[in-house]
XYZ file of C-alpha atoms in Angstrom:
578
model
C -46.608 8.346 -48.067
C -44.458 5.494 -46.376
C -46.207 2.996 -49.384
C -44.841 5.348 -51.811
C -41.394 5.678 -49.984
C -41.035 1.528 -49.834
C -41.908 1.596 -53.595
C -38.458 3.081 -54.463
C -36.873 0.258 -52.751
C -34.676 -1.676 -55.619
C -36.309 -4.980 -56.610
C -33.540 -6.837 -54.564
C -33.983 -5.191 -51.799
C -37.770 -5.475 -51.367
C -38.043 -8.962 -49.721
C -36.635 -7.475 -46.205
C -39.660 -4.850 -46.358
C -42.031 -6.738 -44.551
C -39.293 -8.325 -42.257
C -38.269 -4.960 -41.419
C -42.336 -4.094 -40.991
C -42.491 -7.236 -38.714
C -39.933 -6.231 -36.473
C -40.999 -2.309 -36.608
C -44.481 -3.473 -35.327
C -42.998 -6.232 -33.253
C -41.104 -3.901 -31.361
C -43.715 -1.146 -30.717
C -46.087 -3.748 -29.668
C -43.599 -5.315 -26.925
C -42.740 -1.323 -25.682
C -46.468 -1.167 -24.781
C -46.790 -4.246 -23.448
C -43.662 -3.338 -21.044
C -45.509 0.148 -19.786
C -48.796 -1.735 -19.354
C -47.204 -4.271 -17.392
C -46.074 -1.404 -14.999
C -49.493 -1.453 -13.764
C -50.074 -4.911 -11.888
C -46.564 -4.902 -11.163
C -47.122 -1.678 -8.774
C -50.430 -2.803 -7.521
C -48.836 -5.570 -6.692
C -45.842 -3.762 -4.641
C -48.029 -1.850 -2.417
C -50.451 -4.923 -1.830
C -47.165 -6.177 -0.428
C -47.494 -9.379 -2.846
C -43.645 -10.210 -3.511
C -44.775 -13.247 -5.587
C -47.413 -11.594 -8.236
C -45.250 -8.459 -8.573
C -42.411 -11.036 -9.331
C -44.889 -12.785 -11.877
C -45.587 -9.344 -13.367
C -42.279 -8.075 -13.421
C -40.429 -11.594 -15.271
C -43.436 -10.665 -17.777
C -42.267 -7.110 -17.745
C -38.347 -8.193 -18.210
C -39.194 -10.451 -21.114
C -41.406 -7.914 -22.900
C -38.093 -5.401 -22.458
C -36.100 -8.040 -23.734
C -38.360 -7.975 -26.723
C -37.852 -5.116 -26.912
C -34.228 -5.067 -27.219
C -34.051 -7.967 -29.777
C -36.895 -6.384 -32.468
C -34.959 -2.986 -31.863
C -31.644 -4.819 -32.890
C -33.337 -6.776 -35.961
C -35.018 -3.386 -37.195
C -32.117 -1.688 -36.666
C -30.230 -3.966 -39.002
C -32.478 -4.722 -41.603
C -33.379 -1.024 -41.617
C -29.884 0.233 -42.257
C -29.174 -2.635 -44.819
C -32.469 -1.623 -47.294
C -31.151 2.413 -46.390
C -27.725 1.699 -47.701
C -28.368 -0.578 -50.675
C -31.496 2.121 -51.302
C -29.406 4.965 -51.908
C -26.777 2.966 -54.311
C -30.249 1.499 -55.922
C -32.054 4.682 -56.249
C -29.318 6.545 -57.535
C -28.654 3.376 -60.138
C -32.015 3.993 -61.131
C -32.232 7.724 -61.320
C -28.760 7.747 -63.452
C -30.433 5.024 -65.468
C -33.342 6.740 -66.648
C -32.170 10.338 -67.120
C -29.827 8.281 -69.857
C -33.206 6.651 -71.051
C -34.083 10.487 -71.561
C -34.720 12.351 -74.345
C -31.866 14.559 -74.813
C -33.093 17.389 -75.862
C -35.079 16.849 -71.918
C -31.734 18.589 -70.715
C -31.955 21.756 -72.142
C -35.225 22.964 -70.549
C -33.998 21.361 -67.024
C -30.502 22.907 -64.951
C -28.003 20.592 -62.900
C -29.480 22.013 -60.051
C -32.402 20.766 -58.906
C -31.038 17.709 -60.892
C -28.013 17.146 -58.103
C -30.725 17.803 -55.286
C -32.890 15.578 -56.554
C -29.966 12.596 -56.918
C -28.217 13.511 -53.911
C -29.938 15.165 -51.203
C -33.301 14.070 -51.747
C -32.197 10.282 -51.957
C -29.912 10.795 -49.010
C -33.584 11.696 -47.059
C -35.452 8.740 -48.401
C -32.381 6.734 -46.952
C -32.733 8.586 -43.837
C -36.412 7.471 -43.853
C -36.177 4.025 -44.424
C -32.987 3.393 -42.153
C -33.682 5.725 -39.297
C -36.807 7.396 -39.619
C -39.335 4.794 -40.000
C -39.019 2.811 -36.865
C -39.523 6.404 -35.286
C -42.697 7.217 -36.952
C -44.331 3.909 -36.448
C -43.150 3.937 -33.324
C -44.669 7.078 -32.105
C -48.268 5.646 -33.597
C -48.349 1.819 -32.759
C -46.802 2.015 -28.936
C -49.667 5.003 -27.955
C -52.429 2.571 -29.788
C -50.979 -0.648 -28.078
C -51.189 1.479 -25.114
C -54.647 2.709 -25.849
C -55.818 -0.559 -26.642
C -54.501 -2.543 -23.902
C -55.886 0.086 -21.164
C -59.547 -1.610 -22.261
C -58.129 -4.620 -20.126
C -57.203 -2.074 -16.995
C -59.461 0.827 -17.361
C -62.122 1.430 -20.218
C -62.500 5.244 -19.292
C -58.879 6.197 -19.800
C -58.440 3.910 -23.061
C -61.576 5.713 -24.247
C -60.521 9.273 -24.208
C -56.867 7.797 -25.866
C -58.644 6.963 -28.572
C -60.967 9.626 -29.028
C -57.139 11.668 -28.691
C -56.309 10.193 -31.797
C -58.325 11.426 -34.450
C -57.645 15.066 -33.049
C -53.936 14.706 -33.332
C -54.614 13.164 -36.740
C -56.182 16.098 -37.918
C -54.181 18.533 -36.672
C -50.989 16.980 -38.143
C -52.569 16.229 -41.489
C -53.516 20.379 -41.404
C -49.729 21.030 -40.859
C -47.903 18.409 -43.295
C -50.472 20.712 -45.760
C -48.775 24.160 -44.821
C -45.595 22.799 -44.197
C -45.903 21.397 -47.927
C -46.226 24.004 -49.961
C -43.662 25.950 -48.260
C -41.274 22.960 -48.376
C -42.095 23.246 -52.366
C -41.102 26.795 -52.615
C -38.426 26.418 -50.423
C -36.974 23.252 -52.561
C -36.961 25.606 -55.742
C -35.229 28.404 -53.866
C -32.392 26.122 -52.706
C -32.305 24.593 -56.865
C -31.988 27.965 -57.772
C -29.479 29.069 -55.732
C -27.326 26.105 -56.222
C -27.232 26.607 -59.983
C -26.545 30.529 -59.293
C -23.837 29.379 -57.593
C -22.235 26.577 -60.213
C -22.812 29.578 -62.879
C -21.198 32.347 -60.800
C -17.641 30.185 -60.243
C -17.822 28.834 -63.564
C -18.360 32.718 -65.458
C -16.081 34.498 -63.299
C -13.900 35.603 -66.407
C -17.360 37.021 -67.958
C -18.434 38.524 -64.505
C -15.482 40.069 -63.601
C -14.875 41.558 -67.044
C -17.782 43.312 -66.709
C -17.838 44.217 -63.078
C -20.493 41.733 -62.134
C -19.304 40.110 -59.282
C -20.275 41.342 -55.477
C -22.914 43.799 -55.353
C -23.070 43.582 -59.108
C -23.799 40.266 -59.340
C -28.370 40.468 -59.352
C -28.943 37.467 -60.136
C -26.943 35.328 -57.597
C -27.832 37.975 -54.463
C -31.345 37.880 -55.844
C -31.560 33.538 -56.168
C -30.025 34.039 -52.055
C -32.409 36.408 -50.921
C -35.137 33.955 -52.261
C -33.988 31.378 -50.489
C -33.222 33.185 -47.568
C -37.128 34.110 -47.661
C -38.400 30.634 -48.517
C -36.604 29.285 -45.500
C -38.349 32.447 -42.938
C -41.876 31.291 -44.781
C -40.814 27.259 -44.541
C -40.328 27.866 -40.846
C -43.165 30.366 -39.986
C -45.358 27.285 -41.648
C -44.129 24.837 -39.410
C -44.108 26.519 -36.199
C -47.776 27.237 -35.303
C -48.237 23.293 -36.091
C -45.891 22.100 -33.896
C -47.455 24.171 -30.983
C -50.847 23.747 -31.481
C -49.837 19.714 -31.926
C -47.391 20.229 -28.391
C -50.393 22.005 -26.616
C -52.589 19.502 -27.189
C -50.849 16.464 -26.609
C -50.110 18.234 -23.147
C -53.560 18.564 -22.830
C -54.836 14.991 -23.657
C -52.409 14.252 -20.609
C -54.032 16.296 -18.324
C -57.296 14.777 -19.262
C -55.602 11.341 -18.688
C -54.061 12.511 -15.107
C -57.600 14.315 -14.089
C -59.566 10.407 -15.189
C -57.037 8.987 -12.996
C -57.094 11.199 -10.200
C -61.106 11.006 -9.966
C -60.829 7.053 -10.399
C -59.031 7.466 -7.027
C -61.196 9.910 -5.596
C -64.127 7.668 -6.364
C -62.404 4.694 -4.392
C -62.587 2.531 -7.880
C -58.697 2.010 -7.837
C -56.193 2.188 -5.136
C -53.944 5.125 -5.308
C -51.425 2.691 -6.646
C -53.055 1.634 -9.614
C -53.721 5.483 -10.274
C -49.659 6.026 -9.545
C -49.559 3.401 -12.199
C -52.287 4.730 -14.883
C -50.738 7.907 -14.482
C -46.733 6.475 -15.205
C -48.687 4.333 -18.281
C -50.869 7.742 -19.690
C -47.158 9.901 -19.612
C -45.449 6.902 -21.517
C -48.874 7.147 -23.616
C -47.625 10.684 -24.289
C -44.107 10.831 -24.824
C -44.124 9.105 -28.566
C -46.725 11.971 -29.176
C -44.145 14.339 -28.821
C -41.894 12.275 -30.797
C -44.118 12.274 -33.074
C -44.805 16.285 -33.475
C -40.672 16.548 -33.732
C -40.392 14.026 -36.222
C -43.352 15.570 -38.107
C -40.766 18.077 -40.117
C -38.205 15.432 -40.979
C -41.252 13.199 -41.869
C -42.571 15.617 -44.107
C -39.659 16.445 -45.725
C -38.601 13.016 -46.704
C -42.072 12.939 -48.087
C -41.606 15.291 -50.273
C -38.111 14.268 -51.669
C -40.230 10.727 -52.091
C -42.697 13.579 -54.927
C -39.243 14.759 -56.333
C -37.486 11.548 -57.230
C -40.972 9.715 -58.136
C -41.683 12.846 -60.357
C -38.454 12.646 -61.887
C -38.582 8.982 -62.740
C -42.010 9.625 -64.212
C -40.663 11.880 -66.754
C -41.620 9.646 -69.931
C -38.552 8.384 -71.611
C -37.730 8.183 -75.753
C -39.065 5.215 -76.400
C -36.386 2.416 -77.470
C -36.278 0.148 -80.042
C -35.675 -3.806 -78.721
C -35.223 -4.948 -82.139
C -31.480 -5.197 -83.309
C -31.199 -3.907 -86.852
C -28.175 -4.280 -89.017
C -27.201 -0.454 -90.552
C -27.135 -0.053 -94.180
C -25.368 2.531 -96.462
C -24.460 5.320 -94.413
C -26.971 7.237 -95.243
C -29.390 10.168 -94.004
C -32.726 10.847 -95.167
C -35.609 13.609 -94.126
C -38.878 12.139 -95.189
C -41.543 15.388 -94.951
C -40.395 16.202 -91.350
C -41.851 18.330 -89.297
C -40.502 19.141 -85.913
C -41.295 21.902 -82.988
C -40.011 22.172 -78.958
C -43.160 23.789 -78.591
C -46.891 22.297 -79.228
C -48.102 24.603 -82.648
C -44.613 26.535 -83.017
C -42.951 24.298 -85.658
C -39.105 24.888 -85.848
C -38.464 22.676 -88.968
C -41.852 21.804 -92.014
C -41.846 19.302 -94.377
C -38.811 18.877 -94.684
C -37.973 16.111 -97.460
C -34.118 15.237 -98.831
C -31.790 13.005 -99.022
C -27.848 12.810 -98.068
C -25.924 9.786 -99.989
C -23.592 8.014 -98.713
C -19.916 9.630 -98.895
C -21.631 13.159 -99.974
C -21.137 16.057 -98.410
C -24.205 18.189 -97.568
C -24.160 22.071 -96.529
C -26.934 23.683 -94.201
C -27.237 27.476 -94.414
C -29.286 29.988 -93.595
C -30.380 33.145 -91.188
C -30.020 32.193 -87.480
C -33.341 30.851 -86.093
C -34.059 29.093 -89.588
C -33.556 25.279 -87.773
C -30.241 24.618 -88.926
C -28.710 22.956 -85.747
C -32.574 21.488 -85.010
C -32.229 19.297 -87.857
C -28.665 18.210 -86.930
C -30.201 16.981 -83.409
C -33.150 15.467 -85.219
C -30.395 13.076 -86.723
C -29.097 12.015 -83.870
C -32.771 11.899 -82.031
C -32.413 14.445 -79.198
C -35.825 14.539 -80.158
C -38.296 12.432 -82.249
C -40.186 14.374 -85.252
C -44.085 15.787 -84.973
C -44.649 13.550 -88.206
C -42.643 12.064 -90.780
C -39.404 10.495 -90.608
C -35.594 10.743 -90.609
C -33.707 7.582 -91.758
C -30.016 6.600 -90.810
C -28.157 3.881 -92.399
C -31.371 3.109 -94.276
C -33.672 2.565 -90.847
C -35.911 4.914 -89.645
C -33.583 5.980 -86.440
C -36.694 5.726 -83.726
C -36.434 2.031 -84.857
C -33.036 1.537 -83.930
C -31.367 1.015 -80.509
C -29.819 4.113 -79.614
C -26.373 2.387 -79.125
C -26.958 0.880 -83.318
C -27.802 4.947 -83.955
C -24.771 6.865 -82.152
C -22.547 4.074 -83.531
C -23.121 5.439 -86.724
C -22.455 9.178 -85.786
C -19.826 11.236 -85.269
C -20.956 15.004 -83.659
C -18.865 17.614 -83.579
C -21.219 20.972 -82.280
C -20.113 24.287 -81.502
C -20.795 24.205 -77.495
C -18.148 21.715 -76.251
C -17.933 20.074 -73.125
C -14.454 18.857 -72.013
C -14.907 16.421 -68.355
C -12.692 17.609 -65.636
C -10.035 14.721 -66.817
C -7.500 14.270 -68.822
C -6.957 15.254 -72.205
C -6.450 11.436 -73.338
C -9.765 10.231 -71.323
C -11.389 13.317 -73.193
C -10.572 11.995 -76.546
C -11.583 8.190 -75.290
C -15.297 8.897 -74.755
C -16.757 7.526 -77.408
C -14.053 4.719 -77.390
C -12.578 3.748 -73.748
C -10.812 0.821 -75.112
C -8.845 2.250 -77.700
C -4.960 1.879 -77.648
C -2.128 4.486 -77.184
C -1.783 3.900 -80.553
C -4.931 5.034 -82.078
C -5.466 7.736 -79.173
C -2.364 9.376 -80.611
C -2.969 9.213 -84.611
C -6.126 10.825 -83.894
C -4.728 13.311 -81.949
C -2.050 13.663 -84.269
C -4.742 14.328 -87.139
C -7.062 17.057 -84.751
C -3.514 19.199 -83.845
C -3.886 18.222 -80.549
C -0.426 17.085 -80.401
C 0.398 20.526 -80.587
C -1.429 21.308 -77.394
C -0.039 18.049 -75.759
C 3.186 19.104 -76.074
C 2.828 22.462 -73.750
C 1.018 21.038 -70.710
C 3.148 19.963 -68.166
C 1.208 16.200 -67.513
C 1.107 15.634 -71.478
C -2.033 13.854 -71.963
C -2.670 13.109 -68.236
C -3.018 16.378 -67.715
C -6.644 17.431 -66.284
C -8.438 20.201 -68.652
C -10.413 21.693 -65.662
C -14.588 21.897 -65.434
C -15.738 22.170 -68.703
C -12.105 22.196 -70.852
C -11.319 25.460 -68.730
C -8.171 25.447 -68.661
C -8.015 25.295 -73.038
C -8.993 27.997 -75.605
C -12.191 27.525 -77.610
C -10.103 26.211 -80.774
C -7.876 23.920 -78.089
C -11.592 22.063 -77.237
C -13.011 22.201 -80.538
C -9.466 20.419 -81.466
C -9.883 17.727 -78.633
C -13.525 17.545 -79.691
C -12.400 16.694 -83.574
C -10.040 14.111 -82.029
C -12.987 12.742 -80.112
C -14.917 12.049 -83.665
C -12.171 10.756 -85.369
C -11.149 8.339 -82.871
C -14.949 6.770 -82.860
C -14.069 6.808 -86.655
C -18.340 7.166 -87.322
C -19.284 6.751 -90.582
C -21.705 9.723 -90.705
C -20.361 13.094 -89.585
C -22.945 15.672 -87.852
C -20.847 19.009 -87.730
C -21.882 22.381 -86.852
C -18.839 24.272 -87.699
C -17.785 26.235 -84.961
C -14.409 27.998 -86.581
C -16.256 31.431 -86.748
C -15.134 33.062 -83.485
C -11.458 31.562 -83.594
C -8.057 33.940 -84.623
C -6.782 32.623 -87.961
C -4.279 30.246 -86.501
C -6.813 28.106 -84.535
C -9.214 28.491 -87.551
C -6.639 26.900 -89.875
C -6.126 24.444 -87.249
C -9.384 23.381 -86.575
C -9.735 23.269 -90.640
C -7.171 20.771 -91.074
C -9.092 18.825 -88.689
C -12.630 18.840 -89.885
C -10.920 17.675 -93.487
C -9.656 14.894 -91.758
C -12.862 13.893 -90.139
C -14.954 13.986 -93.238
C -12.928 12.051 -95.318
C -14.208 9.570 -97.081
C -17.284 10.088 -94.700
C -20.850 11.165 -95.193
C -21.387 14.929 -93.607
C -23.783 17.204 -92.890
C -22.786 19.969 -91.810
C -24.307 23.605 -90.808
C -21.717 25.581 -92.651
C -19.853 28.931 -91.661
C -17.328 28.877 -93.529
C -17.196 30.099 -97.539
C -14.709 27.180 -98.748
C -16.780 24.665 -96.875
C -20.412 25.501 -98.443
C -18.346 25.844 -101.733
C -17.025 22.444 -102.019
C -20.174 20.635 -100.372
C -22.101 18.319 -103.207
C -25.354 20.018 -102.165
C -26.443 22.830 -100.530
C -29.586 23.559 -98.581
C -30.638 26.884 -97.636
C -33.392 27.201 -95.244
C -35.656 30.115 -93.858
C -38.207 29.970 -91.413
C -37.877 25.872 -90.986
C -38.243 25.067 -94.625
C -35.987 24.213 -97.853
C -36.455 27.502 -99.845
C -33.116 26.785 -102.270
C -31.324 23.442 -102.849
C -28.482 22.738 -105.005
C -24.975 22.615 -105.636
C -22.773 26.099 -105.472
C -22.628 26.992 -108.700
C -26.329 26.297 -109.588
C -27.627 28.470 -106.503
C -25.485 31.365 -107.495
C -26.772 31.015 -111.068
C -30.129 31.089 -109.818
C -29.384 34.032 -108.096
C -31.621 33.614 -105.516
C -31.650 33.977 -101.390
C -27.977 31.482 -101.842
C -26.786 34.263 -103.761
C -27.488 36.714 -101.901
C -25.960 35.564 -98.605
C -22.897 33.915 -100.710
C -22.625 37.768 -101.580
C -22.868 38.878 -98.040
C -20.603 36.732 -97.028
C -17.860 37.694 -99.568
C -18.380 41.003 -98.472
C -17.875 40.625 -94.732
C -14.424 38.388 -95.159
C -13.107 41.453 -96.543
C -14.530 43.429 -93.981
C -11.381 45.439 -91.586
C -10.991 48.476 -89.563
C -9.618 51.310 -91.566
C -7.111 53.895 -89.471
C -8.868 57.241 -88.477
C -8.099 60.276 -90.991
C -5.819 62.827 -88.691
């Protein structure tokens, strides 16, 4: 466990690990020289010999002053590898779930995610810096002990060691009880915490619907869960740390009753058993340490599993090669693509998107309209075949040469709890006033600008809360047209907005895909009307391609939902007949 906890030490951290071992083992070893040394310096008081208990005890002085000086160094060295550890490790963790596959983040919630970087890092920290000098501790001073009784008495370093194993065992039984309850207990706590993020983040939703207190299942269930995990966490480490307590009390007993007869048998003076006796209960007291560290131990052993688990996860693999981006260009070459092993989403999927063309996706829901968007911009990589951007395969690109060439506008957004001008500057944190503004201009964000009382310093809230959905599909638009991509991923989101924001949002979207190449998964009747080719998919394959007047000619599936459509724009509520 402790080899796997000084593996996550950052690389320029690593060459005080053995200095801080050094001084760890330096320090234990000097603690049980100092109670050893307790013995001939007692003997040596009731033999009345002022001059060999003054030998003993200078002996004794310098061992405590060894003491003292490893403690400092350990101390130090400890706390600077605990510090630059957590700044490392979280570094590293923040590194690699940006290495990740994006689409990784839809199957996993922010909350185990911030226990993982937070919590469980802040107990590997707590290992290293604190922690660690108190477990080795508690094992090398009882062997030094142990071993340096052979010198003294053979009898009582002989049942010490035979002590060990015991203890051993009975620990190693308890870190496997405590473990699996720490596990459950770990994805009680996740649980709850994302419960929690989701309950103050849907309160309009809750409340609207009379979910909140007693209503509200799912939170009071993810409590009462955790609420159990912690009874079940504790009932598992209880009986250990008794059983471990009684025992260790009872090894001391053994080691007072070997003294006590040593005495009896007029083989040591009642001093040296005084002495054996003060050397077995300083023999015994890092035990107990021990058994109270055991839980803290254990615990930082298992954030140790977390964040190595987590940094296992297998990232998309990234092209080192720079490649120089053709024609802005897409192109699906007999892709096939499914989030599950044998339940393909898209199917040989073959066509081709030219630059400066416009290309419509439509279809019934589930067909793998917004899965081929993604595919574009590699949340995931294909089953087989290949998608091309700017005339390169995209899993041979770096992924900075990929998103370069993309703009994505998709129907979930996510506004940062800033303001509305670092919102916009995402994708582009150096861009000027200047350019911030036309683009804002050009999305109708201006419009919002105008009404907040900061302008465009004024914070949106978690998530663009404190803006409509057409308010953050406008900042969104401004987003894409300040990166000014060349290809434009958009999954029309104008659907759910009143007519005003609709014809807002419009205006915008023209103004993105000017002059650009788009696909886009299309809503809207004008939109699929105007594209230079349609596809229509069902079931994860191309079933009708064309433009809009061939498709309607054809009068195929196209037609049929063009027809639908038509319908339902005229659809309105009539008044009751009286």
């Amino acid at each position: 466990m402790i080899r796997k906890v000084l593996g996550l030490v950052p690389g320029e951290l690593t060459h005080l690990t053995p200095k801080l071992l050094a001084a760890i083992i330096a320090q234990a070893l000097s603690q049980a020289a100092a109670y050893l040394l307790l013995v001939p310096v007692l003997e040596a008081l009731f033999d009345n010999d002022l001059g060999r208990a003054w030998f003993w005890a200078l002996w004794m002085l310098a061992a405590v002053a060894a003491v003292v000086v490893f403690g400092y160094l350990q101390a130090a060295i400890g706390l600077r590898i605990g510090v630059g550890m957590q700044r490392g490790l979280q570094t590293r963790l923040g590194d690699h779930l940006n290495a990740l596959p994006l689409g990784w983040f839809e199957t996993h919630s922010a909350g185990p995610l911030s226990r993982i970087v937070v919590e469980n890092v802040r107990e590997i920290q707590g290992l290293i810096a604190y922690l660690l000098t108190k477990v080795l501790t508690s094992i090398l001073v009882p062997l030094g002990v142990a071993l340096g009784m052979l010198f003294i008495d053979w009898r009582i370093s002989v049942a010490m060691l035979l002590a060990a194993p015991v203890l051993f065992l009975i620990n190693s039984a308890a870190n496997r009880a405590y473990s699996g309850a720490d596990e459950r207990m770990h994805a009680a706590a996740a649980e709850a915490d994302s419960r929690v993020v989701e309950f103050a983040q849907a309160q309009p939703v809750l409340r609207s619907f009379g979910a909140v207190g007693p209503g509200n299942r799912a939170l009071d269930d993810a409590l009462a869960r955790q609420r159990s995990a912690i009874s079940r966490l504790m009932f598992a480490t209880v009986p250990g740390l008794i059983v471990f307590g009684l025992f260790v009390q009872a090894v001391f007993l053994v080691l007072v009753y070997i003294a006590v007869g040593r005495v009896t048998d007029g083989a040591v003076s009642a001093a040296a058993a005084i002495a054996l006796i003060a050397v077995s209960s300083r023999f015994i007291e890092p035990l107990n340490q021990a058994a109270q560290l055991g839980n803290a131990l254990r615990s930082a052993a298992a954030a140790a599993d977390r964040v190595t688990g987590l940094l296992a996860e297998p990232l998309l693999p990234e092209a080192n090669t720079p490649v120089e981006p053709g024609a802005p260009s897409v192109v699906f070459d007999d892709v096939s693509f499914g989030y599950l092993p044998g339940a393909p989403v898209v199917s040989n999927l073959t066509f081709s998107v030219p630059a400066g063309t416009t290309t419509a996706v439509v279809g019934p829901s589930g067909a793998g309209k917004t899965t081929l968007l993604r595919l574009v911009a590699r949340f995931y990589d294909v089953d087989s075949g290949r998608v091309a951007v700017g005339e390169h395969d995209v899993r041979a690109q770096p992924s900075e040469t990929l998103l370069n060439q993309l703009s994505l506008v998709f129907q979930n957004v996510y506004l940062f709890n800033q303001s509305v001008a670092d919102n916009i500057r995402i994708g582009r944190p150096d861009a000027t006033d200047a350019e911030l503004r036309r683009a804002a201009t050009a999305a109708n964000v201006d419009e919002i600008v105008d009404r907040l009382p900061d302008g465009f310093d004024t914070a949106v809230g978690e998530g663009g809360a404190t803006l409509s959905g057409g308010e953050r599909q406008r900042v969104s638009i401004a987003r894409a047209l300040l990166e000014d991509a060349p290809i434009v991923l958009l999954d029309e989101a104008t659907s759910a907005l009143d007519p005003h924001s609709e014809a807002v949002v419009v205006r915008g979207v023209h103004e993105l895909t000017r002059d650009k190449t788009v696909i886009v998964v299309a809503h809207r009747l004008a939109t699929i009307a105007h594209a230079d080719q349609i596809l229509f998919l069902d079931g994860g394959r191309i079933v009708e391609r064309g433009t809009h007047t061939e498709l309607l000619a054809h009068n195929g599936r196209y037609a049929d939902f063009w027809n639908e459509r038509s319908r339902a724009s005229g659809w309105r509520l009539e008044p009751a007949p009286v």
